[in-house]
Amino acid sequence: MSATIATPARTGTLRLLLRRPEMAVALLALVSMVVIGLINPAFWDAANLFSLLRANVITGILALGVMIVMLSGGIDVSFPAFAIAAMYLTIKAMIALPYDGVLLPFIAATAIGLTLGLVNAMFVHGLRMIPLIVTLGTGTAVRGFLLGAVSPSQINIDQMPPALIAFGRTQILHVSQAGGQPAGLSAMVLVYLALAFGVHMMLRYTLIGRSIYALGGGEEAARRAGFSVRGTTFFIYGLAGALAGFAGLLHGSMIWIANPHDMVGMEIDVIAAVVLGGVSIFGGRGSVVGTMLGVFTLVMLTNSLIIMHIDTTWQRIVVGLVVIVAAGATSWRDRRRGA
Amino acid sequence: MNRLSRRIRGLDPALLQLVALTVVIFGAMAVLNPQKFLRPYVFESITYVAPELGLLSIAMMLAMLTGGIDLSVIGIANLSGIVAGLFFHAYGGAHGPGLMHMGVGPVLAGIGMALGVGLVAGAINGLLVSRARITPILATIGSGQIFTGIALVLTGGPAIVGFPAAWGAIGNGRLFGVAAPLLVFLAVAALVMVLLTRTSFGIALKLIGTNMRAATFAGLRTSRTVFFSYMLSGVLASIAGIILSGRTNAAKSDYGVSYLLEAVLIAVLGGTNPAGGRGSVPGIILALLALMLLSSGLQLMRFSNFLVDFIWGAFLLLSIALNALRTRR
């Protein structure tokens, strides 16, 4: 578990990296930043850095949910469908009512995600089915329902609720760059940080947090230690769904479009980021800080291809390599510890 | 008569359930929409469309037998078609008559290349799972991205259009009045069935899926068997890629994305245990038939493709629930 802190007396470099996977990712992030900056100094422009941070928000919130599922030894590929369904249904309802506000819609979207997440939990726990197969089924069913029964057409900016757009546009920091172009940092970064902090506190200091790690360590062991496997499973998938629903609406408000076809295939990028952050798919190992660093590094690598003068068709290969190298490193680490 | 009923009772209950499901779906479609559904054309088109999906489903089942999964099959299939297509274009010119009427030799070379892509890709998966010991989900998600990515880099995005006539015959032609892809599928299915039931490799696969530890202690070379199973699954995916590009006369990096769920669904519905140890070719064929009847029936009733997706997903969940209830009793 990442909570174990290396005792200073025994810190060889390798040992430190093994004990704190966050350090390895942080190092990787730093090296990538330097390399990308050397290839093209435009990387360091405030506008670019701000847009990178902004790009972390949605992937990051989704990654928090996936991290929780993976800590328990499961996997979730349904969350992009849940996020888009929550976003699209909420915005449709806002337009139909008509209602223009921020707080209530976010509660609604989160509730839709939560409900769908609980359906996942029902299948995973009640029917003892492999999470990948369950979430593949629920994800496809929800996406098919949204596109087939609700609508396959996107809602453009002129129809979007203005309050939502205004919220997504909020900025916290303004800088005027060397070229005179102003650059602003999206306030949504704060929303992401707040959620990450909340999840971190939950994992560290609450009973339910401990029981997620315990479940990842082994279901039978967790049960015998007195943790409620049922309650924990429902909490995990419910929270992952709720985070997805919230992230979905936030995504809609940040890009000012509600597109039901959006986020297709995004599960792979998010899983890649979480794995890069050192979370083991066998459960029990991983942290919020590692996940956030993983998200940052993956987003930076894929978003900086153009800055590095690499054709964006290489993006899939980069993501694939990240998954394989990170998963290989994690499995190697876990085996060393297990031995 | 007595013997027959005993035989039927001796059959796997999962298979009987599938036969019943197929009959019910067929009956429902026939009653709901008799003038459109009960036409030879409907069944003939199934014999052309089903084989590529069937091959991917068998590939999926092979990976599931050892408790793994192969999420890269679509990437392998598309990459195989693209590599062959690029070879044909390089050899015969992109649009010339030389491309259409290419001789048997170069077409065989193209088939060899496509199968080679499947073999290498499957070997990479096998190494990642059995040697680097990466969980099959992550290993094949990652490798699938790389295969799709290579396909994207090779083509730059758009589809490769135009394959030799002989290549198209694999996906569109007929032999003895039967769809050529169906014949390919049945031949491969028969081979895999023999492999699984009559060879030590097949027995070892199922034993490993039932209990990896016990299999290791019993002296089975588990990692080598797992390696070969992913290789085989890769080759099956590339055969699907050959048929797909032959049928559509095109190859693209993101064709058949929805096939992934469908292949998983058919494997699970066909009685494969995703946790390993159980699965059979007849189960796959029955599940494939049932779902093909269902989706072509729904499409004839003018259901949107999206709603058909919804029904596939719901079917997967339903079949999970049914399997869980049956094994619990």
PDB file of N, CA and C in Angstrom, chain B residues 113-143:
ATOM      1  N   MET B 113       0.804 -12.722 -45.540  1.00  0.00           N
ATOM      2  CA  MET B 113       1.173 -11.539 -44.752  1.00  0.00           C
ATOM      3  C   MET B 113       0.143 -11.250 -43.666  1.00  0.00           C
ATOM      4  N   ALA B 114      -1.147 -11.318 -44.049  1.00  0.00           N
ATOM      5  CA  ALA B 114      -2.198 -11.042 -43.076  1.00  0.00           C
ATOM      6  C   ALA B 114      -2.121 -12.044 -41.923  1.00  0.00           C
ATOM      7  N   LEU B 115      -1.951 -13.330 -42.265  1.00  0.00           N
ATOM      8  CA  LEU B 115      -1.844 -14.336 -41.204  1.00  0.00           C
ATOM      9  C   LEU B 115      -0.598 -14.098 -40.366  1.00  0.00           C
ATOM     10  N   GLY B 116       0.476 -13.645 -41.041  1.00  0.00           N
ATOM     11  CA  GLY B 116       1.707 -13.352 -40.318  1.00  0.00           C
ATOM     12  C   GLY B 116       1.505 -12.234 -39.301  1.00  0.00           C
ATOM     13  N   VAL B 117       0.747 -11.205 -39.706  1.00  0.00           N
ATOM     14  CA  VAL B 117       0.440 -10.118 -38.771  1.00  0.00           C
ATOM     15  C   VAL B 117      -0.276 -10.683 -37.550  1.00  0.00           C
ATOM     16  N   GLY B 118      -1.263 -11.562 -37.798  1.00  0.00           N
ATOM     17  CA  GLY B 118      -2.011 -12.161 -36.688  1.00  0.00           C
ATOM     18  C   GLY B 118      -1.108 -12.984 -35.781  1.00  0.00           C
ATOM     19  N   LEU B 119      -0.186 -13.713 -36.411  1.00  0.00           N
ATOM     20  CA  LEU B 119       0.719 -14.581 -35.643  1.00  0.00           C
ATOM     21  C   LEU B 119       1.644 -13.746 -34.758  1.00  0.00           C
ATOM     22  N   VAL B 120       2.231 -12.694 -35.355  1.00  0.00           N
ATOM     23  CA  VAL B 120       3.157 -11.845 -34.592  1.00  0.00           C
ATOM     24  C   VAL B 120       2.407 -11.097 -33.486  1.00  0.00           C
ATOM     25  N   ALA B 121       1.240 -10.532 -33.866  1.00  0.00           N
ATOM     26  CA  ALA B 121       0.465  -9.777 -32.874  1.00  0.00           C
ATOM     27  C   ALA B 121       0.054 -10.692 -31.725  1.00  0.00           C
ATOM     28  N   GLY B 122      -0.410 -11.904 -32.070  1.00  0.00           N
ATOM     29  CA  GLY B 122      -0.806 -12.854 -31.033  1.00  0.00           C
ATOM     30  C   GLY B 122       0.387 -13.250 -30.165  1.00  0.00           C
ATOM     31  N   ALA B 123       1.569 -13.391 -30.803  1.00  0.00           N
ATOM     32  CA  ALA B 123       2.759 -13.752 -30.042  1.00  0.00           C
ATOM     33  C   ALA B 123       3.125 -12.633 -29.064  1.00  0.00           C
ATOM     34  N   ILE B 124       2.950 -11.377 -29.517  1.00  0.00           N
ATOM     35  CA  ILE B 124       3.228 -10.243 -28.611  1.00  0.00           C
ATOM     36  C   ILE B 124       2.301 -10.314 -27.400  1.00  0.00           C
ATOM     37  N   ASN B 125       1.000 -10.527 -27.664  1.00  0.00           N
ATOM     38  CA  ASN B 125       0.056 -10.676 -26.548  1.00  0.00           C
ATOM     39  C   ASN B 125       0.476 -11.821 -25.630  1.00  0.00           C
ATOM     40  N   GLY B 126       0.834 -12.934 -26.249  1.00  0.00           N
ATOM     41  CA  GLY B 126       1.227 -14.111 -25.470  1.00  0.00           C
ATOM     42  C   GLY B 126       2.422 -13.819 -24.583  1.00  0.00           C
ATOM     43  N   LEU B 127       3.424 -13.101 -25.141  1.00  0.00           N
ATOM     44  CA  LEU B 127       4.602 -12.758 -24.349  1.00  0.00           C
ATOM     45  C   LEU B 127       4.237 -11.833 -23.199  1.00  0.00           C
ATOM     46  N   LEU B 128       3.396 -10.831 -23.499  1.00  0.00           N
ATOM     47  CA  LEU B 128       3.017  -9.869 -22.457  1.00  0.00           C
ATOM     48  C   LEU B 128       2.295 -10.572 -21.316  1.00  0.00           C
ATOM     49  N   VAL B 129       1.424 -11.518 -21.663  1.00  0.00           N
ATOM     50  CA  VAL B 129       0.633 -12.180 -20.622  1.00  0.00           C
ATOM     51  C   VAL B 129       1.446 -13.255 -19.904  1.00  0.00           C
ATOM     52  N   SER B 130       2.158 -14.098 -20.680  1.00  0.00           N
ATOM     53  CA  SER B 130       2.789 -15.249 -20.029  1.00  0.00           C
ATOM     54  C   SER B 130       4.189 -14.949 -19.513  1.00  0.00           C
ATOM     55  N   ARG B 131       4.922 -14.043 -20.162  1.00  0.00           N
ATOM     56  CA  ARG B 131       6.292 -13.760 -19.708  1.00  0.00           C
ATOM     57  C   ARG B 131       6.342 -12.499 -18.837  1.00  0.00           C
ATOM     58  N   ALA B 132       5.820 -11.380 -19.364  1.00  0.00           N
ATOM     59  CA  ALA B 132       5.864 -10.136 -18.584  1.00  0.00           C
ATOM     60  C   ALA B 132       4.804 -10.161 -17.480  1.00  0.00           C
ATOM     61  N   ARG B 133       3.936 -11.167 -17.542  1.00  0.00           N
ATOM     62  CA  ARG B 133       2.879 -11.365 -16.541  1.00  0.00           C
ATOM     63  C   ARG B 133       2.045 -10.113 -16.303  1.00  0.00           C
ATOM     64  N   ILE B 134       1.678  -9.468 -17.400  1.00  0.00           N
ATOM     65  CA  ILE B 134       0.737  -8.351 -17.324  1.00  0.00           C
ATOM     66  C   ILE B 134      -0.660  -8.960 -17.415  1.00  0.00           C
ATOM     67  N   THR B 135      -1.607  -8.455 -16.628  1.00  0.00           N
ATOM     68  CA  THR B 135      -2.948  -9.038 -16.704  1.00  0.00           C
ATOM     69  C   THR B 135      -3.474  -8.913 -18.126  1.00  0.00           C
ATOM     70  N   PRO B 136      -4.167  -9.962 -18.597  1.00  0.00           N
ATOM     71  CA  PRO B 136      -4.644  -9.971 -19.984  1.00  0.00           C
ATOM     72  C   PRO B 136      -5.452  -8.735 -20.351  1.00  0.00           C
ATOM     73  N   ILE B 137      -6.256  -8.212 -19.418  1.00  0.00           N
ATOM     74  CA  ILE B 137      -7.058  -7.035 -19.751  1.00  0.00           C
ATOM     75  C   ILE B 137      -6.149  -5.886 -20.164  1.00  0.00           C
ATOM     76  N   LEU B 138      -5.177  -5.557 -19.318  1.00  0.00           N
ATOM     77  CA  LEU B 138      -4.305  -4.413 -19.602  1.00  0.00           C
ATOM     78  C   LEU B 138      -3.374  -4.700 -20.770  1.00  0.00           C
ATOM     79  N   ALA B 139      -2.851  -5.937 -20.831  1.00  0.00           N
ATOM     80  CA  ALA B 139      -1.927  -6.261 -21.921  1.00  0.00           C
ATOM     81  C   ALA B 139      -2.619  -6.092 -23.264  1.00  0.00           C
ATOM     82  N   THR B 140      -3.854  -6.584 -23.379  1.00  0.00           N
ATOM     83  CA  THR B 140      -4.507  -6.530 -24.692  1.00  0.00           C
ATOM     84  C   THR B 140      -5.167  -5.176 -24.953  1.00  0.00           C
ATOM     85  N   ILE B 141      -5.527  -4.441 -23.882  1.00  0.00           N
ATOM     86  CA  ILE B 141      -5.966  -3.053 -24.117  1.00  0.00           C
ATOM     87  C   ILE B 141      -4.786  -2.275 -24.712  1.00  0.00           C
ATOM     88  N   GLY B 142      -3.620  -2.431 -24.108  1.00  0.00           N
ATOM     89  CA  GLY B 142      -2.431  -1.712 -24.577  1.00  0.00           C
ATOM     90  C   GLY B 142      -2.012  -2.148 -25.966  1.00  0.00           C
ATOM     91  N   SER B 143      -1.919  -3.465 -26.184  1.00  0.00           N
ATOM     92  CA  SER B 143      -1.470  -3.932 -27.503  1.00  0.00           C
ATOM     93  C   SER B 143      -2.517  -3.585 -28.556  1.00  0.00           C
TER      94      SER B 143
END
